[in-house]
Amino acid sequence: MGGSVWRELASTAGRARRVALGAAVCALVASAVAACEEERPVAKDPLCDLVVGISLERQYSSQLPDQTIALTFDDGPGDRTAELSAYLRDQAAPSAFFINGGNVEGRETVVRGIVSDGHLLANHTQTHAGLDVLFTEKGATAIVDEVAATDRIINQFQPGARPLFRPPFGRWDASVHKALRDSSMNKYFGPVYWEMGDALTPTTAADWDCWDAAGNGQRTLEECSDLYLVEIRSKRRGVVLMHDGPPGGANDRTVDMVKRIVPILKAEGFKFVRVDELDLAPVTVPEAGTFGTTLTPPSDPCATKSRPLSWDYVPFNTKHVNPCGPALLRRRGLSACVLSQGCR
Ligand SMILES: [Zn+2]
């Protein structure tokens, strides 16, 4: 669905906007800090000539249209992923599956089904290793290998998909960022985080913890479903975190929960979008260094000079000036850049 819209935006309209943006970008360059950092290799997005890259800052999307959510499923493919994928297809709820490549062998048909059902494959590493720990123990190469191995699998099943990355356990730091940024895996956008499904509390949900007898969990299917509904109804928009793996674990209960909550949400008017399509809507910009805090984009999207953005983490779907010109990137020593709706 909207993938084609994104492609079109990125190639045609994006090109037109970049021309129109020339003056604004030049003004920015002229006023940019002169100190040039070392030039890093910059990756081209496979679908357009925008420069993309992994970001140090965690990426959120919390300003979707009201009652619009993006379901994401981590740690699969699992034992019931095929059932989940087909169900979501039938419900017209395209979703994203952040897979661990190590789970794919023997489940190739399942992965093929995820794609043919209209969902997105995204990268959650090969073995679900905590990348910060892996960096300490084995260094940068091991981190790149974790992402690259799953990247090869995704390319095999869904070539040309927008490359999105989410780190296992959400664990992310400067060392892990630098390892990926300085590698060919800098083609990924992310780290993609979530607004809902983060923690099990009296008013919020976390499926893995619902099913985990050793954690806060041991919730019934109904209790956990109700908590997701409470949180989604309260926040009304954004990315929802759930799990469909790993195989052999308890997270396959999430499939039953999805079957319970999706019809309810649809009846209440909620819409479902794929997380790679979120650039079609303006979003709230996370404040640098403050987890989860949000800023409203300025009403004049071209008024960036009055608003000191950290370019290194400009989210992929803001209304700010597109800072993705390669020259501007090099000038500012940036690796991360993203699609922007730009100025008109
Ligand atoms: Zn995970």
Short mmCIF file of C-alpha atoms and ligand atoms in Angstrom, two decimals:
data_model
loop_
_atom_site.label_atom_id
_atom_site.label_comp_id
_atom_site.label_asym_id
_atom_site.label_seq_id
_atom_site.Cartn_x
_atom_site.Cartn_y
_atom_site.Cartn_z
CA MET A 1 0.00 0.00 0.00
CA GLY A 2 1.63 3.25 1.06
CA GLY A 3 5.05 1.94 0.23
CA SER A 4 4.45 3.03 -3.31
CA VAL A 5 3.38 6.43 -2.07
CA TRP A 6 6.61 6.74 -0.17
CA ARG A 7 8.56 5.65 -3.20
CA GLU A 8 6.81 8.22 -5.30
CA LEU A 9 7.35 10.94 -2.74
CA ALA A 10 10.95 10.03 -2.40
CA SER A 11 11.72 9.98 -6.09
CA THR A 12 9.58 12.56 -7.80
CA ALA A 13 8.17 15.00 -5.33
CA GLY A 14 11.27 14.70 -3.23
CA ARG A 15 13.43 15.67 -6.16
CA ALA A 16 11.22 18.66 -6.92
CA ARG A 17 11.29 19.71 -3.31
CA ARG A 18 15.02 19.45 -3.13
CA VAL A 19 15.33 21.80 -6.08
CA ALA A 20 12.90 24.20 -4.46
CA LEU A 21 14.78 23.85 -1.24
CA GLY A 22 18.07 24.79 -2.80
CA ALA A 23 17.99 28.35 -1.55
CA ALA A 24 17.02 27.37 1.94
CA VAL A 25 19.65 24.68 2.11
CA CYS A 26 22.29 27.02 0.76
CA ALA A 27 21.38 29.53 3.42
CA LEU A 28 21.76 26.84 6.00
CA VAL A 29 25.09 25.76 4.59
CA ALA A 30 26.30 29.32 4.56
CA SER A 31 25.47 29.70 8.19
CA ALA A 32 26.57 26.25 9.16
CA VAL A 33 29.43 25.71 11.50
CA ALA A 34 32.51 25.76 9.35
CA ALA A 35 34.38 23.02 11.11
CA CYS A 36 34.18 20.00 8.89
CA GLU A 37 34.49 16.66 10.52
CA GLU A 38 36.00 13.71 8.75
CA GLU A 39 33.95 12.60 5.82
CA ARG A 40 32.10 9.38 6.35
CA PRO A 41 30.71 7.13 3.69
CA VAL A 42 27.08 8.06 3.19
CA ALA A 43 24.57 5.47 2.13
CA LYS A 44 21.95 6.05 -0.51
CA ASP A 45 18.47 4.88 0.15
CA PRO A 46 17.72 2.14 -2.37
CA LEU A 47 14.47 3.79 -3.39
CA CYS A 48 15.69 7.30 -4.05
CA ASP A 49 18.75 9.44 -3.84
CA LEU A 50 18.13 10.60 -0.33
CA VAL A 51 20.93 9.96 2.08
CA VAL A 52 19.88 7.86 4.99
CA GLY A 53 21.66 6.55 8.01
CA ILE A 54 21.47 5.13 11.45
CA SER A 55 20.98 7.73 14.13
CA LEU A 56 22.31 8.05 17.64
CA GLU A 57 18.95 9.32 18.79
CA ARG A 58 15.99 7.01 19.25
CA GLN A 59 13.32 7.54 16.64
CA TYR A 60 9.66 7.90 17.54
CA SER A 61 6.55 8.76 15.68
CA SER A 62 3.86 10.13 17.90
CA GLN A 63 2.01 12.63 15.79
CA LEU A 64 0.17 10.37 13.44
CA PRO A 65 -3.42 11.29 12.64
CA ASP A 66 -5.73 10.66 15.55
CA GLN A 67 -6.65 7.01 16.06
CA THR A 68 -3.85 5.77 13.81
CA ILE A 69 -1.44 3.12 15.02
CA ALA A 70 1.40 1.07 13.59
CA LEU A 71 1.63 -2.48 14.91
CA THR A 72 5.13 -3.91 15.17
CA PHE A 73 6.09 -7.46 16.12
CA ASP A 74 9.59 -8.33 17.34
CA ASP A 75 11.64 -11.49 17.83
CA GLY A 76 10.02 -13.72 15.21
CA PRO A 77 9.35 -15.48 13.05
CA GLY A 78 7.80 -17.66 15.72
CA ASP A 79 5.55 -20.65 15.93
CA ARG A 80 2.34 -18.78 15.03
CA THR A 81 3.71 -15.98 12.87
CA ALA A 82 2.05 -17.32 9.72
CA GLU A 83 -1.31 -17.33 11.47
CA LEU A 84 -0.75 -13.80 12.76
CA SER A 85 0.37 -12.52 9.37
CA ALA A 86 -2.66 -13.94 7.58
CA TYR A 87 -5.02 -12.62 10.23
CA LEU A 88 -3.62 -9.10 9.97
CA ARG A 89 -3.86 -9.31 6.18
CA ASP A 90 -7.52 -10.28 6.43
CA GLN A 91 -8.12 -7.41 8.85
CA ALA A 92 -6.42 -4.91 6.50
CA ALA A 93 -3.93 -4.15 9.25
CA PRO A 94 -0.51 -4.02 7.55
CA SER A 95 2.20 -4.41 10.16
CA ALA A 96 5.97 -4.59 10.56
CA PHE A 97 7.86 -7.69 11.65
CA PHE A 98 11.25 -6.91 13.19
CA ILE A 99 12.72 -10.36 12.69
CA ASN A 100 15.74 -12.11 14.12
CA GLY A 101 17.42 -13.69 11.14
CA GLY A 102 18.50 -16.68 13.21
CA ASN A 103 14.86 -17.76 13.47
CA VAL A 104 14.30 -17.90 9.74
CA GLU A 105 15.92 -21.21 8.81
CA GLY A 106 13.13 -23.73 8.39
CA ARG A 107 10.55 -20.91 8.38
CA GLU A 108 11.26 -19.52 4.93
CA THR A 109 7.65 -20.08 3.89
CA VAL A 110 6.48 -18.09 6.88
CA VAL A 111 8.73 -15.18 5.98
CA ARG A 112 7.57 -15.30 2.38
CA GLY A 113 4.02 -15.17 3.70
CA ILE A 114 4.74 -12.06 5.79
CA VAL A 115 5.76 -10.28 2.60
CA SER A 116 2.94 -11.58 0.42
CA ASP A 117 0.43 -10.65 3.13
CA GLY A 118 1.49 -7.02 2.73
CA HIS A 119 3.65 -6.60 5.80
CA LEU A 120 7.15 -5.21 6.21
CA LEU A 121 10.24 -7.19 7.19
CA ALA A 122 12.57 -5.17 9.39
CA ASN A 123 15.88 -5.88 11.10
CA HIS A 124 16.09 -6.86 14.78
CA THR A 125 19.54 -8.51 14.43
CA GLN A 126 20.46 -12.12 13.79
CA THR A 127 20.53 -13.54 17.34
CA HIS A 128 18.85 -10.88 19.52
CA ALA A 129 22.12 -10.13 21.26
CA GLY A 130 22.30 -7.07 23.48
CA LEU A 131 24.48 -4.98 21.20
CA ASP A 132 26.06 -2.90 23.96
CA VAL A 133 27.26 -6.05 25.67
CA LEU A 134 28.37 -7.54 22.39
CA PHE A 135 30.40 -4.41 21.64
CA THR A 136 32.18 -4.65 24.98
CA GLU A 137 32.94 -8.32 24.55
CA LYS A 138 33.67 -8.63 20.84
CA GLY A 139 33.89 -5.17 19.30
CA ALA A 140 32.33 -3.33 16.40
CA THR A 141 32.66 -6.07 13.80
CA ALA A 142 30.45 -8.42 15.79
CA ILE A 143 27.72 -5.78 15.91
CA VAL A 144 27.87 -5.14 12.19
CA ASP A 145 27.75 -8.89 11.54
CA GLU A 146 24.59 -9.19 13.66
CA VAL A 147 22.78 -6.63 11.53
CA ALA A 148 24.31 -7.62 8.19
CA ALA A 149 23.34 -11.28 8.51
CA THR A 150 19.66 -10.42 8.94
CA ASP A 151 19.97 -7.76 6.26
CA ARG A 152 20.95 -10.44 3.77
CA ILE A 153 17.89 -12.46 4.71
CA ILE A 154 15.53 -9.49 4.40
CA ASN A 155 16.99 -8.64 1.00
CA GLN A 156 16.38 -12.18 -0.09
CA PHE A 157 12.68 -12.04 0.77
CA GLN A 158 11.81 -8.36 0.41
CA PRO A 159 14.41 -6.61 -1.76
CA GLY A 160 14.02 -2.86 -1.96
CA ALA A 161 12.07 -2.51 1.26
CA ARG A 162 12.73 0.56 3.32
CA PRO A 163 15.47 -0.60 5.71
CA LEU A 164 14.35 -0.12 9.30
CA PHE A 165 16.29 -1.24 12.36
CA ARG A 166 15.32 -1.81 15.98
CA PRO A 167 17.95 -2.96 18.52
CA PRO A 168 17.22 -5.98 20.76
CA PHE A 169 15.90 -4.96 24.18
CA GLY A 170 15.88 -1.40 22.86
CA ARG A 171 19.47 -1.18 24.09
CA TRP A 172 21.34 1.53 22.23
CA ASP A 173 24.36 3.66 22.95
CA ALA A 174 27.03 5.72 21.26
CA SER A 175 29.41 2.80 20.71
CA VAL A 176 26.79 0.67 19.01
CA HIS A 177 25.63 3.61 16.94
CA LYS A 178 29.17 4.37 15.77
CA ALA A 179 29.83 0.75 14.86
CA LEU A 180 26.83 0.68 12.53
CA ARG A 181 27.24 4.22 11.28
CA ASP A 182 30.76 3.49 10.11
CA SER A 183 29.70 0.35 8.27
CA SER A 184 27.60 -0.54 5.25
CA MET A 185 24.72 -1.04 7.70
CA ASN A 186 24.47 2.73 7.89
CA LYS A 187 21.89 2.27 5.15
CA TYR A 188 19.41 1.48 7.93
CA PHE A 189 17.04 3.99 9.40
CA GLY A 190 16.53 3.89 13.11
CA PRO A 191 16.69 2.90 15.84
CA VAL A 192 12.91 2.68 15.54
CA TYR A 193 11.26 2.81 18.96
CA TRP A 194 7.65 2.66 20.11
CA GLU A 195 5.09 4.68 22.03
CA MET A 196 2.89 1.83 23.29
CA GLY A 197 3.62 -1.63 24.66
CA ASP A 198 6.72 -0.59 26.57
CA ALA A 199 5.94 -1.65 30.14
CA LEU A 200 3.39 -3.54 32.18
CA THR A 201 1.73 -1.11 34.60
CA PRO A 202 -1.87 -0.61 35.77
CA THR A 203 -2.51 1.50 32.64
CA THR A 204 0.00 0.26 30.07
CA ALA A 205 0.92 -3.08 28.55
CA ALA A 206 3.88 -5.23 27.55
CA ASP A 207 2.95 -8.57 26.04
CA TRP A 208 6.18 -10.42 26.87
CA ASP A 209 5.81 -9.43 30.51
CA CYS A 210 2.13 -10.43 30.54
CA TRP A 211 3.17 -13.97 29.65
CA ASP A 212 6.29 -14.11 31.81
CA ALA A 213 5.65 -15.91 35.08
CA ALA A 214 9.00 -14.70 36.41
CA GLY A 215 8.33 -11.03 35.72
CA ASN A 216 5.39 -8.83 36.60
CA GLY A 217 3.27 -11.06 34.46
CA GLN A 218 1.00 -14.04 34.69
CA ARG A 219 -1.79 -11.90 33.30
CA THR A 220 -4.65 -13.55 31.53
CA LEU A 221 -5.25 -13.00 27.86
CA GLU A 222 -8.16 -10.74 28.75
CA GLU A 223 -6.16 -8.73 31.28
CA CYS A 224 -3.29 -8.13 28.91
CA SER A 225 -5.62 -7.31 26.00
CA ASP A 226 -7.48 -4.83 28.16
CA LEU A 227 -4.24 -3.12 29.16
CA TYR A 228 -3.25 -2.71 25.51
CA LEU A 229 -6.70 -1.30 24.80
CA VAL A 230 -6.46 1.11 27.74
CA GLU A 231 -3.04 2.33 26.60
CA ILE A 232 -3.98 2.63 22.93
CA ARG A 233 -7.25 4.43 23.69
CA SER A 234 -5.37 6.78 25.97
CA LYS A 235 -2.48 7.64 23.65
CA ARG A 236 -4.61 7.30 20.50
CA ARG A 237 -1.72 7.19 17.99
CA GLY A 238 1.79 5.89 17.52
CA VAL A 239 3.87 2.74 17.24
CA VAL A 240 2.74 -0.31 19.21
CA LEU A 241 5.30 -2.89 20.38
CA MET A 242 4.36 -6.57 20.52
CA HIS A 243 6.19 -9.88 19.97
CA ASP A 244 5.55 -12.92 17.81
CA GLY A 245 8.66 -14.83 18.86
CA PRO A 246 11.09 -16.28 19.65
CA PRO A 247 9.96 -19.77 18.63
CA GLY A 248 9.20 -22.02 21.54
CA GLY A 249 8.46 -19.14 23.88
CA ALA A 250 5.28 -17.81 25.40
CA ASN A 251 4.93 -14.85 23.07
CA ASP A 252 2.76 -16.79 20.66
CA ARG A 253 -0.08 -15.96 23.06
CA THR A 254 0.15 -12.48 21.59
CA VAL A 255 -1.50 -13.85 18.45
CA ASP A 256 -4.67 -14.56 20.42
CA MET A 257 -4.48 -11.11 21.97
CA VAL A 258 -4.19 -9.45 18.56
CA LYS A 259 -7.27 -11.33 17.43
CA ARG A 260 -9.10 -9.94 20.41
CA ILE A 261 -8.06 -6.30 20.23
CA VAL A 262 -7.88 -5.56 16.49
CA PRO A 263 -11.64 -5.95 15.84
CA ILE A 264 -12.38 -3.80 18.89
CA LEU A 265 -10.02 -1.06 17.77
CA LYS A 266 -11.38 -1.15 14.23
CA ALA A 267 -14.93 -0.84 15.54
CA GLU A 268 -13.82 2.19 17.54
CA GLY A 269 -12.41 3.83 14.41
CA PHE A 270 -8.69 3.08 14.68
CA LYS A 271 -6.67 2.86 11.48
CA PHE A 272 -3.58 0.72 10.96
CA VAL A 273 -0.50 1.83 9.04
CA ARG A 274 2.88 0.26 8.41
CA VAL A 275 5.70 1.86 10.35
CA ASP A 276 7.67 2.52 7.15
CA GLU A 277 4.86 4.74 5.88
CA LEU A 278 4.84 7.15 8.77
CA ASP A 279 6.63 9.85 6.81
CA LEU A 280 3.28 10.60 5.25
CA ALA A 281 2.17 12.33 8.43
CA PRO A 282 3.77 15.01 10.55
CA VAL A 283 5.23 13.73 13.76
CA THR A 284 6.35 15.06 17.05
CA VAL A 285 10.09 15.49 17.33
CA PRO A 286 11.74 13.82 20.31
CA GLU A 287 13.88 16.27 22.23
CA ALA A 288 17.53 15.32 22.11
CA GLY A 289 18.61 13.46 25.15
CA THR A 290 15.22 13.28 26.78
CA PHE A 291 13.64 9.91 26.34
CA GLY A 292 10.12 10.23 25.09
CA THR A 293 9.79 13.98 25.40
CA THR A 294 8.23 15.60 22.39
CA LEU A 295 8.27 18.91 20.59
CA THR A 296 5.74 20.23 18.15
CA PRO A 297 7.20 21.09 14.76
CA PRO A 298 7.18 24.83 14.11
CA SER A 299 4.22 26.17 12.18
CA ASP A 300 6.58 27.54 9.56
CA PRO A 301 8.61 24.51 8.55
CA CYS A 302 11.24 26.74 6.97
CA ALA A 303 11.96 28.62 10.15
CA THR A 304 14.66 26.18 11.12
CA LYS A 305 17.30 28.79 11.80
CA SER A 306 15.31 30.02 14.75
CA ARG A 307 15.07 26.52 16.06
CA PRO A 308 18.38 24.80 16.80
CA LEU A 309 17.69 21.28 15.65
CA SER A 310 20.23 18.60 16.16
CA TRP A 311 20.53 17.54 12.54
CA ASP A 312 21.99 14.25 13.50
CA TYR A 313 18.64 13.05 14.64
CA VAL A 314 16.13 14.81 12.49
CA PRO A 315 13.28 12.32 12.42
CA PHE A 316 12.29 10.79 9.14
CA ASN A 317 8.92 12.41 8.96
CA THR A 318 9.03 15.94 10.22
CA LYS A 319 8.04 19.05 8.36
CA HIS A 320 11.45 20.58 8.68
CA VAL A 321 13.70 21.49 5.80
CA ASN A 322 15.14 18.42 4.20
CA PRO A 323 18.76 18.39 5.34
CA CYS A 324 19.64 15.39 3.23
CA GLY A 325 21.72 16.99 0.53
CA PRO A 326 25.03 15.12 0.43
CA ALA A 327 27.01 18.36 0.44
CA LEU A 328 25.22 19.63 3.51
CA LEU A 329 25.69 16.30 5.19
CA ARG A 330 29.40 16.24 4.52
CA ARG A 331 29.75 19.83 5.58
CA ARG A 332 28.20 19.05 8.91
CA GLY A 333 29.87 15.67 9.32
CA LEU A 334 26.57 13.85 9.56
CA SER A 335 25.70 10.30 8.82
CA ALA A 336 22.02 10.32 9.66
CA CYS A 337 19.56 11.92 7.35
CA VAL A 338 16.01 11.29 6.50
CA LEU A 339 13.08 12.05 4.28
CA SER A 340 11.40 15.30 5.16
CA GLN A 341 8.29 16.91 3.83
CA GLY A 342 10.33 20.03 3.31
CA CYS A 343 9.23 23.59 2.73
CA ARG A 344 6.79 24.75 0.15
ZN ZN B 1 13.40 -8.16 20.73
#
